[in-house]
C-alpha positions as MATLAB code, in Angstrom:
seq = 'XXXXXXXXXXXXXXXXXXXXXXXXXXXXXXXXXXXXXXXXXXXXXXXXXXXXXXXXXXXXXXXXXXXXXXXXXXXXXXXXXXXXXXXXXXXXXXXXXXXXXXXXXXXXXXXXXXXXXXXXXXXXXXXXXXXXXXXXXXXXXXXXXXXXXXXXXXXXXXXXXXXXXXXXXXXXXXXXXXXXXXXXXXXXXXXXXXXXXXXXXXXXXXXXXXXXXXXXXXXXXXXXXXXXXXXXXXXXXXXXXXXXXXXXXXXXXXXXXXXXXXXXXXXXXXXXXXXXXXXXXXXXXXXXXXXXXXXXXXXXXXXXXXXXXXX';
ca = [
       0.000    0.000    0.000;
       1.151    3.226   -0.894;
       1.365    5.568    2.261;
       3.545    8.244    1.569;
       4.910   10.432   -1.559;
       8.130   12.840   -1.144;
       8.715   15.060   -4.200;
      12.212   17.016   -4.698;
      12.125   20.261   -6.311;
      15.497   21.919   -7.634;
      16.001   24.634   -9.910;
      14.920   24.123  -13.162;
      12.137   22.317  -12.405;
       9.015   22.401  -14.483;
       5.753   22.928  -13.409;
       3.575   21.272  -15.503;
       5.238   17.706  -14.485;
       5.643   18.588  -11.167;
       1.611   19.516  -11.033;
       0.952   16.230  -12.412;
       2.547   14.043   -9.127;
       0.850   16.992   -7.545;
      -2.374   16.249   -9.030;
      -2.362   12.104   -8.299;
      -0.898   11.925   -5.184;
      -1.283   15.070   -3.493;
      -4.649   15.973   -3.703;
      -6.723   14.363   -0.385;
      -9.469   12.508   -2.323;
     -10.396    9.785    0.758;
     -14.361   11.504    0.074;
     -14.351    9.494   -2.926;
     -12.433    6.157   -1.473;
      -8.757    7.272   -2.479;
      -6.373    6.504    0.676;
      -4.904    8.829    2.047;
      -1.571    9.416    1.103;
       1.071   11.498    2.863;
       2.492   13.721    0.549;
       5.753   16.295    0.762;
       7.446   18.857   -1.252;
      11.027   18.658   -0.647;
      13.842   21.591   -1.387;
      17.645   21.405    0.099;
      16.699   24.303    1.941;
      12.883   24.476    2.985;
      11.261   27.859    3.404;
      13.764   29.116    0.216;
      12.369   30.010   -3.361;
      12.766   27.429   -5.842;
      13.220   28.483   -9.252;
      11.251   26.776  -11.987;
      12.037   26.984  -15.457;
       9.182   29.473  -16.548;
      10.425   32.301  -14.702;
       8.370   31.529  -11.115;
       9.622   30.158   -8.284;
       7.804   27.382   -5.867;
       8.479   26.973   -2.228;
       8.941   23.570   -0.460;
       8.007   22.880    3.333;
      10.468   19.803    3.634;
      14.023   19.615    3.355;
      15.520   16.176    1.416;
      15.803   14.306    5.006;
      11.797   13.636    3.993;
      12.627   11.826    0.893;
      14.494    9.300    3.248;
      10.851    7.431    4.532;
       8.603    8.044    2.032;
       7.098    4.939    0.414;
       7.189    6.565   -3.074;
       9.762    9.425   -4.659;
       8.443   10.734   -7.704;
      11.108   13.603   -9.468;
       9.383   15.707  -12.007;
      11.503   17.371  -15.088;
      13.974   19.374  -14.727;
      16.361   20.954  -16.697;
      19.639   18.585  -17.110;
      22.748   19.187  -15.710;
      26.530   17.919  -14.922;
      25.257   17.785  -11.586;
      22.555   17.826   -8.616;
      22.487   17.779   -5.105;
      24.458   15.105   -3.262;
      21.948   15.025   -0.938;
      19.486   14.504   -3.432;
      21.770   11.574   -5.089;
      21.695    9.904   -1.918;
      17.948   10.182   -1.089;
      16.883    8.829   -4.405;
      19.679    6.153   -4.212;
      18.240    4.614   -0.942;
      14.561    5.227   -2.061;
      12.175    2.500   -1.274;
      10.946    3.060   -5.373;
      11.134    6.148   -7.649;
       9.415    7.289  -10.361;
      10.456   10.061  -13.387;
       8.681   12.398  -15.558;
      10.470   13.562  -18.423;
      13.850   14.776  -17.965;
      13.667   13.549  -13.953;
      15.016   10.068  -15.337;
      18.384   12.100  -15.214;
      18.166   11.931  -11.832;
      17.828    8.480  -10.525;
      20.807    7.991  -13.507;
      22.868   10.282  -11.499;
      21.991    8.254   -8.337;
      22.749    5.358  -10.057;
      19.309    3.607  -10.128;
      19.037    3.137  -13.863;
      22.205    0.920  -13.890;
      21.082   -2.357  -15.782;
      17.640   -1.079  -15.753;
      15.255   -0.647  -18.723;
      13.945    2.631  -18.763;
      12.890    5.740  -20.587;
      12.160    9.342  -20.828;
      11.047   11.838  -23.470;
      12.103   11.120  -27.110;
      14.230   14.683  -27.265;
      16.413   13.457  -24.821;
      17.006    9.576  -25.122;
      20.127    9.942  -26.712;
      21.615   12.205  -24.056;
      20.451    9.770  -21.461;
      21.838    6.499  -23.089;
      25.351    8.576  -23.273;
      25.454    9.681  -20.236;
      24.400    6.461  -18.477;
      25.831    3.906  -20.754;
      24.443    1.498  -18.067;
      21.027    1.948  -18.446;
      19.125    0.156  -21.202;
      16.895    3.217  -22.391;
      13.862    2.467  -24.567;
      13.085    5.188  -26.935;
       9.968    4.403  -28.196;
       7.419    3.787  -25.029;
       5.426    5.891  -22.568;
       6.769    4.400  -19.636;
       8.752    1.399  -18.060;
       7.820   -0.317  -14.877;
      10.658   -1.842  -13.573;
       9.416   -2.369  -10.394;
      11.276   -0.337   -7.744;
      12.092    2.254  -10.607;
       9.422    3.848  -12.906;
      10.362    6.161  -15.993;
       8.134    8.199  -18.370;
       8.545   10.342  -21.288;
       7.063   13.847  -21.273;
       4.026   15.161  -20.109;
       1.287   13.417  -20.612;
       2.860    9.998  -20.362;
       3.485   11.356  -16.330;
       0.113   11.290  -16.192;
      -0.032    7.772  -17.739;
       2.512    6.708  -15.328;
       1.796    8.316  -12.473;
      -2.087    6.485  -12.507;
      -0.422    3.419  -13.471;
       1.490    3.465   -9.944;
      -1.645    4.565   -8.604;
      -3.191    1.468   -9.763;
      -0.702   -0.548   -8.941;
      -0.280    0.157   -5.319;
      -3.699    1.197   -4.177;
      -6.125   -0.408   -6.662;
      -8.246    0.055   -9.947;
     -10.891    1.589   -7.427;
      -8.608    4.956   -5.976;
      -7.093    5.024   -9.533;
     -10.393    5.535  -11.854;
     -11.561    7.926   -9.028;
      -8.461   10.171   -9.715;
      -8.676    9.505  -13.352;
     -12.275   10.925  -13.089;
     -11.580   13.991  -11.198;
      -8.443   14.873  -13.575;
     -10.852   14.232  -16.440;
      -8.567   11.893  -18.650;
      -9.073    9.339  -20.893;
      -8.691    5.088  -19.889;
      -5.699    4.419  -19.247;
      -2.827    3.704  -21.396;
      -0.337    1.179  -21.333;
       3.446    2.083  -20.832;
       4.518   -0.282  -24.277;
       2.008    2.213  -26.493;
       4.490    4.278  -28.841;
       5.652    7.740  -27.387;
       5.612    9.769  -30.276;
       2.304    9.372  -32.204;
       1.605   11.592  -35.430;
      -1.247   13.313  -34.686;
      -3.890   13.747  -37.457;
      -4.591   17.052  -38.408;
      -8.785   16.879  -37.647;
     -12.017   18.550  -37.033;
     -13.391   17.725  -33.435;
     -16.171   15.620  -35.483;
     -14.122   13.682  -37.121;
     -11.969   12.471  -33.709;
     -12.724    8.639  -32.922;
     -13.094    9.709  -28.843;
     -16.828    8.607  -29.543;
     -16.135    5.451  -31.016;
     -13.612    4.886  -28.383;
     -16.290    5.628  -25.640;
     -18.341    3.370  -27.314;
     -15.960    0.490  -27.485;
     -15.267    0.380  -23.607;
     -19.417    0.920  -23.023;
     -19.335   -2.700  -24.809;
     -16.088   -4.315  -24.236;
     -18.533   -7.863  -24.376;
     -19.254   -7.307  -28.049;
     -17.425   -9.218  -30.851;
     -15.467   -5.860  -32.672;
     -13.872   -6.359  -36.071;
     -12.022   -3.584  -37.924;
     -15.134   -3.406  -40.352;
     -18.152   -3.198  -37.937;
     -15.755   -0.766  -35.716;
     -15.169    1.364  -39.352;
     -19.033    1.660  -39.818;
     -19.351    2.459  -36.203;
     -16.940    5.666  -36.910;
     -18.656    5.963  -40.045;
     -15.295    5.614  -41.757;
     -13.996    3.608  -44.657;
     -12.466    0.284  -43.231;
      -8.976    1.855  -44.963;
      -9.558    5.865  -43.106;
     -10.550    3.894  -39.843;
      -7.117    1.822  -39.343;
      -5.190    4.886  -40.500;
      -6.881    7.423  -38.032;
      -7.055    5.036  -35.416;
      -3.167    4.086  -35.408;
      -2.824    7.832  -35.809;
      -4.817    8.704  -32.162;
      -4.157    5.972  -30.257;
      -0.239    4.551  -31.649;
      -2.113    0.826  -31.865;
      -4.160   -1.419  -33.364;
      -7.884   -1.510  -33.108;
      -7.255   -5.384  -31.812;
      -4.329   -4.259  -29.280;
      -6.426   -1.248  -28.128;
      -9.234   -3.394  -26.955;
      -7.325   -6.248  -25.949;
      -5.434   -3.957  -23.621;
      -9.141   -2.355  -22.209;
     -10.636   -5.731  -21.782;
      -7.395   -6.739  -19.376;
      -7.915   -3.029  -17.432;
     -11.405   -4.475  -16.869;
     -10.775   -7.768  -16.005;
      -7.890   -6.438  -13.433;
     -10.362   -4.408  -11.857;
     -13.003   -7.056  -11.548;
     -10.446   -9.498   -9.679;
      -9.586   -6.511   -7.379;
     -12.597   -5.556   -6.503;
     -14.988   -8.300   -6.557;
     -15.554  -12.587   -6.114;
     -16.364  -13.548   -9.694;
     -14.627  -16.589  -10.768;
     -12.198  -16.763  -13.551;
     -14.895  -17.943  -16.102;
     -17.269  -15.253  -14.978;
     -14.910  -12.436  -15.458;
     -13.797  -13.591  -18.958;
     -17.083  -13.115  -19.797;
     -17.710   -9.773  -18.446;
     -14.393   -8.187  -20.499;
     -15.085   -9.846  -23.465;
     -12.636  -12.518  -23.788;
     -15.366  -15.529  -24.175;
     -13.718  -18.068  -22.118;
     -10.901  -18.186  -19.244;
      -8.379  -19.385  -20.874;
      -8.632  -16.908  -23.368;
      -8.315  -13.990  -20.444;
      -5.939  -16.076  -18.847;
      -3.586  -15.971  -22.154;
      -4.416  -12.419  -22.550;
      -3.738  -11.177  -18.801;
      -0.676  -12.929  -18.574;
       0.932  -11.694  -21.852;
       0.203   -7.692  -20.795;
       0.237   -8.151  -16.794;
       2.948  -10.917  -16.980;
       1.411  -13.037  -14.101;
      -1.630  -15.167  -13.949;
      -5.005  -13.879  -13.188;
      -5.327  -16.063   -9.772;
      -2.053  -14.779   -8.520;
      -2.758  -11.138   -9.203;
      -5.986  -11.771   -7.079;
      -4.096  -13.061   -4.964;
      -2.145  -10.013   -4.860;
      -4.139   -7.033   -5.152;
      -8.121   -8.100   -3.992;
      -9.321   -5.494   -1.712;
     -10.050   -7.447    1.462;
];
């Protein structure tokens, strides 16, 4: 269970990627069945400006000895440097588990905790980051890596991905939809989706959101590329090309990927059997789900009940 979240703030930082951790984790939400999560800004001298890299500055409460026993240390983007404070470095290389946004993977590189680790961060600077830890085995292309103890994320909007993602992870599909719905964002999306997606140039009519919608309102229902196309209204040919263009995936993958969200949530939150669940997300028989859950969870549906059910 996640109980607390320390964030660092040096100069540089950003503010739109430090309001995201803001935003999930340190917002009280326990009126709508979040836990409660104890949640610090941290500056190597609390009570000082912080400078942020639009022209602002921030002040933190906590000095870095609060990053030492916090469950969770989440470093936003900042700008990069030759180096950072050494009593950062030492907080984030003792942390219980970290997570980046952006640039922030430079960080835990620095503190050595991307060292044989895959990881990532935004697509402008993946080349800097693979030079200047040689060690870590940076992946370009996705949102975000879950390594476990170490979570990385490309810019911006993949935070947001990856900062719910954690949220799910550690306090359920429950707390995380109920922060999802207050930030008003989309379902979730998986860290393996492409980072850089070529977004169509559209009218608001013509965006697939709707069919989208649509698709998780009836995740039971047998989709193929052609019913989906007449769905949109689209030619089967515009349809695949629009929908690879707003989501960076298949039409298959997409709701593959949504039927798994589902069924993780249904073996978190309530006693359906195996069979049952496979049912309700569309997969038609267990050991369809159980194929399915394994190959983008990586462990078997009974043993991520066994995990994760809310008791």
């Amino acid at each position: 269970m996640l109980r607390s979240v320390a964030v660092p703030v040096i100069d540089g930082v950003t503010p739109f990627e430090f309001g995201v951790i803001c935003e999930v984790f340190g917002i009280d939400r326990t009126d709508e069945g979040v836990p409660p999560i104890d949640f610090k800004v941290c500056g190597e001298r609390p009570g000082e400006p912080v400078r942020t890299s639009v022209g602002a500055s921030l002040v933190a409460d906590h000095g870095f000895e609060a990053l030492e026993t916090a469950d969770l240390v989440a470093v936003a983007a900042c700008k990069v440097r030759d180096g950072y404070p050494q009593a950062l470095l030492d907080a984030v290389a003792s942390a219980k588990t970290v997570l980046s946004v952006c640039s922030g993977a430079f960080v835990l590189g620095a503190a050595g905790r991307l060292d044989g680790r895959p990881c990532t961060t935004h697509w402008r600077y993946v080349d800097e980051l693979a030079e200047r830890f040689p060690k870590a085995q940076v992946d370009p292309d996705v949102l975000f890596v879950d390594d476990g103890d170490v979570i990385t994320s490309a810019g911006t909007a993949a935070g947001i991905d990856a900062c719910l993602h954690v949220a799910r992870r550690e306090l359920g599909a429950t707390a995380a939809n109920a922060i999802a719905r207050r930030m008003v964002v989309a379902p979730q999306r998986e860290g393996g989706q492409r980072q850089f997606i070529v977004q169509p140039t559209v009218h608001e009519a013509d965006s697939l959101q709707p069919t989208l919608a649509w698709m998780m309102e009836n995740l039971t229902t047998e989709h193929t590329v052609s019913s989906l196309a007449r769905q949109a209204r689209m030619s089967e040919r515009t349809f695949a090309r629009r929908f690879s263009a707003e989501t960076g995936t298949t039409p298959h993958r997409w709701l593959t990927t949504q039927r798994v969200l589902r069924a993780r949530q249904l073996l978190e939150e309530t006693n359906l059997g195996i069979e049952a669940i496979a049912h309700q997300c569309g997969f038609g028989t267990a050991a369809l789900l159980r194929h399915h859950f394994n190959s983008v969870v990586g462990v078997a549906p009974k043993d991520y009940r066994r995990s994760f059910a809310h008791r």
